[in-house]
Short mmCIF file of C-alpha atoms and ligand atoms in Angstrom, two decimals:
data_model
loop_
_atom_site.label_atom_id
_atom_site.label_comp_id
_atom_site.label_asym_id
_atom_site.label_seq_id
_atom_site.Cartn_x
_atom_site.Cartn_y
_atom_site.Cartn_z
CA MET A 152 275.02 129.68 137.62
CA SER A 153 272.69 129.38 140.57
CA GLN A 154 273.74 128.36 144.06
CA VAL A 155 271.85 126.13 146.47
CA LEU A 156 272.85 126.37 150.13
CA VAL A 157 271.99 123.19 152.04
CA LEU A 158 271.83 123.23 155.83
CA ASN A 159 271.29 119.94 157.62
CA SER A 160 270.92 120.07 161.39
CA SER A 161 269.88 116.59 162.54
CA VAL A 162 272.42 114.93 164.82
CA SER A 163 271.15 111.47 163.84
CA GLY A 164 273.38 110.92 160.82
CA GLU A 165 272.21 108.26 158.38
CA ALA A 166 269.08 107.55 160.45
CA SER A 167 267.80 111.09 159.96
CA ALA A 168 264.50 111.53 158.13
CA SER A 169 265.07 115.22 157.43
CA ARG A 170 268.51 114.50 155.99
CA ALA A 171 267.09 111.91 153.56
CA LEU A 172 264.34 114.28 152.47
CA VAL A 173 266.78 117.16 152.06
CA GLN A 174 268.88 114.87 149.86
CA SER A 175 265.82 114.23 147.63
CA ILE A 176 265.47 117.99 147.19
CA VAL A 177 269.18 118.36 146.39
CA ASP A 178 269.01 115.51 143.88
CA GLY A 179 266.02 117.20 142.25
CA LEU A 180 267.73 120.58 142.02
CA LYS A 181 271.10 119.30 140.79
CA GLY A 182 271.94 120.01 137.21
CA PRO A 183 274.14 121.98 134.85
CA GLY A 184 274.79 125.48 136.14
CA VAL A 185 273.74 124.63 139.71
CA SER A 186 276.33 124.69 142.47
CA ILE A 187 275.49 122.98 145.76
CA VAL A 188 277.09 124.26 148.98
CA GLU A 189 276.50 122.06 152.02
CA ARG A 190 276.81 122.83 155.73
CA ASP A 191 276.26 120.00 158.19
CA LEU A 192 275.24 121.80 161.36
CA GLY A 193 274.50 118.46 163.07
CA ALA A 194 277.82 116.68 162.50
CA ASP A 195 279.96 119.79 162.36
CA PRO A 196 278.19 122.58 164.27
CA VAL A 197 279.36 126.17 164.40
CA PRO A 198 280.37 127.12 167.96
CA HIS A 199 277.83 128.59 170.33
CA LEU A 200 278.16 132.25 171.22
CA THR A 201 280.44 132.88 174.18
CA PRO A 202 281.30 135.94 176.30
CA GLU A 203 284.45 136.22 174.16
CA THR A 204 282.63 136.22 170.79
CA VAL A 205 279.18 137.72 171.31
CA ASN A 206 280.11 141.38 170.80
CA THR A 207 281.87 140.91 167.50
CA LEU A 208 279.16 138.58 166.25
CA ARG A 209 276.72 141.41 166.97
CA GLY A 210 278.85 143.81 164.92
CA ALA A 211 281.67 145.20 167.10
CA PRO A 212 285.06 145.26 165.32
CA PRO A 213 287.05 142.11 166.17
CA THR A 214 290.32 142.63 168.08
CA THR A 215 291.24 139.50 170.08
CA PRO A 216 292.21 136.22 168.35
CA ALA A 217 288.90 134.66 169.49
CA GLU A 218 286.95 137.57 168.04
CA ILE A 219 288.86 137.53 164.78
CA ALA A 220 288.24 133.80 164.31
CA ALA A 221 284.56 134.02 165.24
CA ARG A 222 284.01 137.00 162.98
CA ALA A 223 285.74 135.32 160.03
CA LEU A 224 283.48 132.29 160.37
CA ALA A 225 280.33 134.42 160.66
CA ASP A 226 281.38 136.54 157.67
CA SER A 227 281.86 133.41 155.57
CA LEU A 228 278.46 132.04 156.61
CA ILE A 229 276.81 135.34 155.69
CA ALA A 230 278.62 135.49 152.34
CA GLU A 231 277.56 131.90 151.61
CA LEU A 232 273.94 132.79 152.37
CA LYS A 233 273.89 136.02 150.41
CA SER A 234 275.41 134.42 147.32
CA SER A 235 272.76 131.70 147.28
CA ASP A 236 269.54 131.62 145.27
CA VAL A 237 267.93 128.70 147.08
CA LEU A 238 268.26 127.73 150.74
CA VAL A 239 267.35 124.15 151.68
CA ILE A 240 267.10 123.49 155.42
CA GLY A 241 266.64 120.20 157.24
CA ALA A 242 265.14 121.04 160.61
CA PRO A 243 264.13 118.28 163.02
CA MET A 244 261.93 119.20 165.97
CA TYR A 245 263.93 118.93 169.18
CA ASN A 246 261.94 119.70 172.31
CA PHE A 247 259.30 121.57 170.30
CA ALA A 248 261.91 123.81 168.67
CA ILE A 249 264.86 123.65 166.26
CA PRO A 250 268.21 121.96 167.00
CA THR A 251 270.78 124.18 168.68
CA GLY A 252 273.12 123.70 165.70
CA LEU A 253 270.62 125.41 163.42
CA LYS A 254 269.80 128.10 165.99
CA THR A 255 273.50 128.88 166.33
CA TRP A 256 273.80 129.28 162.56
CA PHE A 257 271.09 131.95 162.76
CA ASP A 258 272.93 133.53 165.72
CA HIS A 259 275.94 133.87 163.40
CA VAL A 260 274.20 135.17 160.29
CA LEU A 261 271.65 137.54 161.83
CA ARG A 262 273.74 140.69 162.07
CA ALA A 263 272.48 144.26 161.74
CA GLY A 264 273.81 145.94 158.63
CA GLU A 265 274.47 142.60 156.94
CA THR A 266 271.32 140.50 156.85
CA PHE A 267 268.86 143.02 158.30
CA ARG A 268 268.82 146.66 159.24
CA TYR A 269 266.76 148.91 161.43
CA SER A 270 265.07 151.64 159.43
CA GLU A 271 262.56 154.30 160.41
CA ALA A 272 259.86 151.91 159.25
CA GLY A 273 261.19 149.16 161.54
CA PRO A 274 263.46 146.19 160.79
CA GLU A 275 264.12 145.38 157.15
CA GLY A 276 265.56 142.11 155.80
CA LEU A 277 268.58 142.48 153.53
CA VAL A 278 268.72 138.96 152.10
CA LYS A 279 266.74 139.43 148.93
CA GLY A 280 265.71 136.99 146.24
CA VAL A 281 266.40 133.80 148.18
CA ARG A 282 263.82 131.03 148.01
CA ALA A 283 263.78 128.68 151.02
CA ILE A 284 262.57 125.08 151.23
CA VAL A 285 262.48 123.79 154.79
CA VAL A 286 262.02 120.13 155.71
CA LEU A 287 260.44 119.81 159.15
CA SER A 288 260.69 116.37 160.77
CA ARG A 289 258.77 115.62 163.93
CA GLY A 290 257.85 112.67 166.05
CA GLY A 291 254.37 114.03 166.72
CA LEU A 292 251.57 115.89 164.97
CA TYR A 293 251.68 119.69 165.11
CA SER A 294 250.13 120.93 161.86
CA GLU A 295 246.70 120.34 163.43
CA GLY A 296 245.19 119.12 166.66
CA PRO A 297 245.94 119.77 170.33
CA ALA A 298 249.74 119.94 169.98
CA ALA A 299 249.64 122.70 167.33
CA ALA A 300 250.04 125.38 170.02
CA LEU A 301 253.29 123.76 171.17
CA ASP A 302 255.01 124.17 167.78
CA ALA A 303 258.03 126.42 168.34
CA GLN A 304 259.78 125.01 165.24
CA GLU A 305 257.87 126.16 162.13
CA PRO A 306 256.75 129.62 163.41
CA HIS A 307 260.23 130.32 164.78
CA LEU A 308 261.92 129.41 161.49
CA LYS A 309 259.42 131.56 159.60
CA THR A 310 260.27 134.48 161.89
CA LEU A 311 264.04 134.03 161.64
CA LEU A 312 264.00 133.69 157.85
CA GLY A 313 261.49 136.50 157.40
CA PHE A 314 263.52 138.82 159.63
CA MET A 315 266.42 138.63 157.22
CA GLY A 316 264.19 139.02 154.19
CA VAL A 317 263.63 135.41 153.17
CA THR A 318 259.86 135.42 152.87
CA ASP A 319 259.44 132.93 150.02
CA VAL A 320 259.48 129.86 152.26
CA THR A 321 257.96 126.44 151.56
CA PHE A 322 257.68 124.05 154.48
CA VAL A 323 257.66 120.30 153.80
CA ARG A 324 256.39 118.55 156.93
CA ALA A 325 257.20 114.97 157.83
CA GLU A 326 255.27 114.47 161.02
CA LYS A 327 253.95 111.58 163.11
CA LEU A 328 257.34 109.92 162.54
CA GLY A 329 257.14 108.49 166.05
CA PHE A 330 253.63 107.03 165.64
CA GLY A 331 254.82 103.60 164.45
CA PRO A 332 256.31 102.18 161.23
CA GLU A 333 253.18 102.60 159.11
CA ALA A 334 252.61 106.21 160.08
CA ARG A 335 256.30 106.90 159.52
CA GLU A 336 256.30 105.36 156.01
CA GLN A 337 253.16 107.28 155.11
CA ALA A 338 254.63 110.55 156.39
CA LEU A 339 257.85 110.05 154.44
CA ALA A 340 255.93 109.11 151.27
CA ASN A 341 253.76 112.23 151.61
CA ALA A 342 256.81 114.42 152.11
CA ARG A 343 258.59 112.86 149.11
CA ALA A 344 255.52 113.45 146.92
CA GLU A 345 255.45 117.07 148.06
CA ILE A 346 259.15 117.43 147.25
CA ASP A 347 258.65 115.93 143.77
CA ARG A 348 255.88 118.43 143.17
CA ILE A 349 257.99 121.38 144.32
CA VAL A 350 260.97 120.34 142.19
CA GLU A 351 258.84 119.68 139.12
CA VAL A 352 256.47 122.64 139.28
CA ASP A 353 258.59 125.34 140.91
CA PHE A 354 261.97 124.53 139.39
CA ARG A 355 261.80 122.31 136.26
CA LYS A 356 258.71 123.95 134.71
CA ALA A 357 259.80 127.41 135.81
CA ALA A 358 263.29 126.94 134.31
C1 FMN B 500 266.57 115.61 171.41
C2 FMN B 500 265.28 115.29 170.71
C3 FMN B 500 264.13 115.96 171.04
C4 FMN B 500 262.94 115.68 170.39
N1 FMN B 500 261.83 116.41 170.70
C5 FMN B 500 260.68 116.21 170.01
C6 FMN B 500 259.52 117.00 170.27
O1 FMN B 500 259.52 117.91 171.09
N2 FMN B 500 258.40 116.75 169.55
C7 FMN B 500 258.35 115.77 168.60
O2 FMN B 500 257.32 115.60 167.98
N3 FMN B 500 259.44 115.01 168.33
C8 FMN B 500 260.59 115.22 169.00
N4 FMN B 500 261.70 114.45 168.72
C9 FMN B 500 261.61 113.45 167.64
C10 FMN B 500 262.18 114.00 166.34
O3 FMN B 500 261.57 115.20 165.95
C11 FMN B 500 262.03 112.98 165.26
O4 FMN B 500 262.73 111.81 165.65
C12 FMN B 500 262.55 113.45 163.93
O5 FMN B 500 262.52 112.39 163.02
C13 FMN B 500 263.99 113.93 164.05
O6 FMN B 500 264.47 114.34 162.78
P1 FMN B 500 265.62 113.52 162.05
O7 FMN B 500 265.06 112.14 161.79
O8 FMN B 500 265.89 114.27 160.80
O9 FMN B 500 266.80 113.48 162.96
C14 FMN B 500 262.89 114.69 169.39
C15 FMN B 500 264.08 114.00 169.05
C16 FMN B 500 265.25 114.30 169.68
C17 FMN B 500 266.51 113.57 169.30
#
């Protein structure tokens, strides 16, 4: 049995491009022996860190009711991640970066001793053997050209995932979604073709 953890983070519901593309990946990966676990960080976000919860989310033992609740949620998110073989993330670009719902998920799961540790050789990721496929949706063009330097979405996600040991990451970019209907259709078609290739070559043939 393999587990696929699906994290959507668009707040645009049915209109979301990343959500539709993530669904194509999920449909491609579904099959006997595959369990799909879904978290909708757009529609049902985990709470932001607060003065009441930050210490326990960073590792201090929980004592107050707020700490106990926050810690239980974070522990379940970490367990969900660590028991997964594939992580599929839908990450729209919001103001050059990732949505706060997705960032807050990382704030909950990045905990020393659980998903990374500090060793004499520096930080070491503890989430091993997880393959990530990340759908990036963007209104503009950032993979090349003058706006590339503004991209705080893809490099940041690569850092966050890599820090916890998830280094096998494939990015599927749907960009220029705001450049008119034709550009949008082309971008979605390109992304779907890339997804078909990933599912076929990396999962079906490898199985
Ligand atoms: C709050 C917000 C901020 C956005 N900021 C950017 C941006 O900085 N750069 C960009 O290219 N597109 C930006 N967009 C456009 C989205 O990236 C684009 O609409 C994308 O399709 C959103 O993903 P989704 O369709 O999965 O929701 C923004 C959209 C929203 C709602």
